[in-house]
């Protein structure tokens, strides 16, 4: 039986004055994450109306692939070591696509 895909919506509020440091780290994180065999989608977005607010949409082929992502050296270094200390808030929500509107890419 095929494992269930995993989807996350992540919301980061960057501390004022730390946007460029986070953007630099995020650039490297995205490039590396997209090369993971279990990563189906990894896309950050900046709020058009709220400075320093970042949304990250992630999709993985399986729970094991999502766990493997979080265990990589670069996730530990870039997210936990660099980005998280520069955030005033962080929210990670596992979501499930609505079947009737799921993009056929997934």
XYZ file of C-alpha atoms in Angstrom:
106
model
C 0.000 0.000 0.000
C 1.314 3.453 -0.966
C 2.060 5.852 1.882
C -0.018 8.990 2.247
C 1.464 12.259 1.000
C 2.145 14.903 3.653
C 1.427 18.634 3.276
C 2.468 21.536 5.504
C 1.633 25.213 5.684
C 4.269 27.106 7.637
C 3.955 30.693 8.838
C 6.979 32.678 10.011
C 6.966 36.207 11.377
C 10.513 37.522 11.062
C 11.808 39.919 13.702
C 12.216 43.462 12.316
C 15.651 43.999 10.794
C 16.323 40.269 10.289
C 14.578 39.862 6.918
C 17.734 39.720 4.788
C 19.425 37.129 7.005
C 16.319 34.922 6.851
C 15.928 35.464 3.088
C 19.547 34.409 2.512
C 19.179 31.260 4.629
C 15.813 30.482 3.023
C 17.318 30.702 -0.465
C 19.783 27.952 0.448
C 17.134 25.914 2.254
C 14.770 25.949 -0.725
C 17.501 24.975 -3.198
C 18.579 22.006 -1.078
C 15.063 20.907 -0.089
C 13.871 20.749 -3.692
C 16.581 18.175 -4.472
C 15.311 15.693 -1.879
C 13.808 12.611 -3.553
C 10.681 12.729 -1.347
C 10.042 16.453 -1.722
C 7.145 17.110 -4.100
C 6.784 20.858 -3.565
C 8.630 23.486 -1.533
C 7.693 27.110 -2.095
C 8.049 30.189 0.127
C 5.845 33.264 -0.241
C 6.164 36.730 1.273
C 3.059 38.514 2.468
C 2.071 41.322 0.116
C 0.655 43.349 3.006
C 2.577 42.449 6.180
C 6.340 43.068 6.336
C 8.408 40.128 7.508
C 5.615 37.586 7.167
C 6.575 34.454 5.233
C 4.432 31.470 4.264
C 6.023 28.207 3.178
C 4.067 25.466 1.426
C 5.582 21.985 1.515
C 4.538 18.593 0.131
C 6.273 15.262 0.639
C 5.743 11.829 -0.857
C 5.347 10.242 2.586
C 5.677 10.858 6.316
C 9.137 9.265 6.107
C 10.168 11.812 3.454
C 8.957 14.693 5.643
C 10.913 13.304 8.597
C 14.015 12.832 6.434
C 13.760 16.507 5.435
C 13.698 17.652 9.064
C 16.672 15.446 9.881
C 18.977 16.808 7.174
C 22.093 18.695 8.212
C 20.995 21.790 6.302
C 17.519 21.863 7.906
C 19.095 21.644 11.343
C 21.620 24.364 10.502
C 19.496 26.730 8.402
C 16.066 26.410 10.008
C 16.756 25.523 13.619
C 20.161 27.188 13.909
C 19.715 30.329 11.802
C 16.081 31.110 10.969
C 14.078 30.109 14.068
C 16.104 32.325 16.456
C 15.259 35.306 14.185
C 11.492 34.746 14.251
C 9.006 36.345 16.574
C 6.526 33.535 15.804
C 6.469 30.224 13.982
C 3.501 28.036 13.132
C 3.650 24.679 11.334
C 0.335 23.097 10.374
C -0.083 19.720 8.688
C -2.943 20.007 6.208
C -4.904 17.717 3.902
C -5.891 18.813 0.395
C -9.575 18.887 -0.415
C -10.020 15.993 -2.830
C -12.273 17.872 -5.235
C -9.762 20.659 -5.841
C -6.393 18.892 -5.599
C -3.927 19.923 -8.271
C -3.323 16.957 -10.569
C 0.424 17.455 -10.058
C 0.087 15.784 -6.645
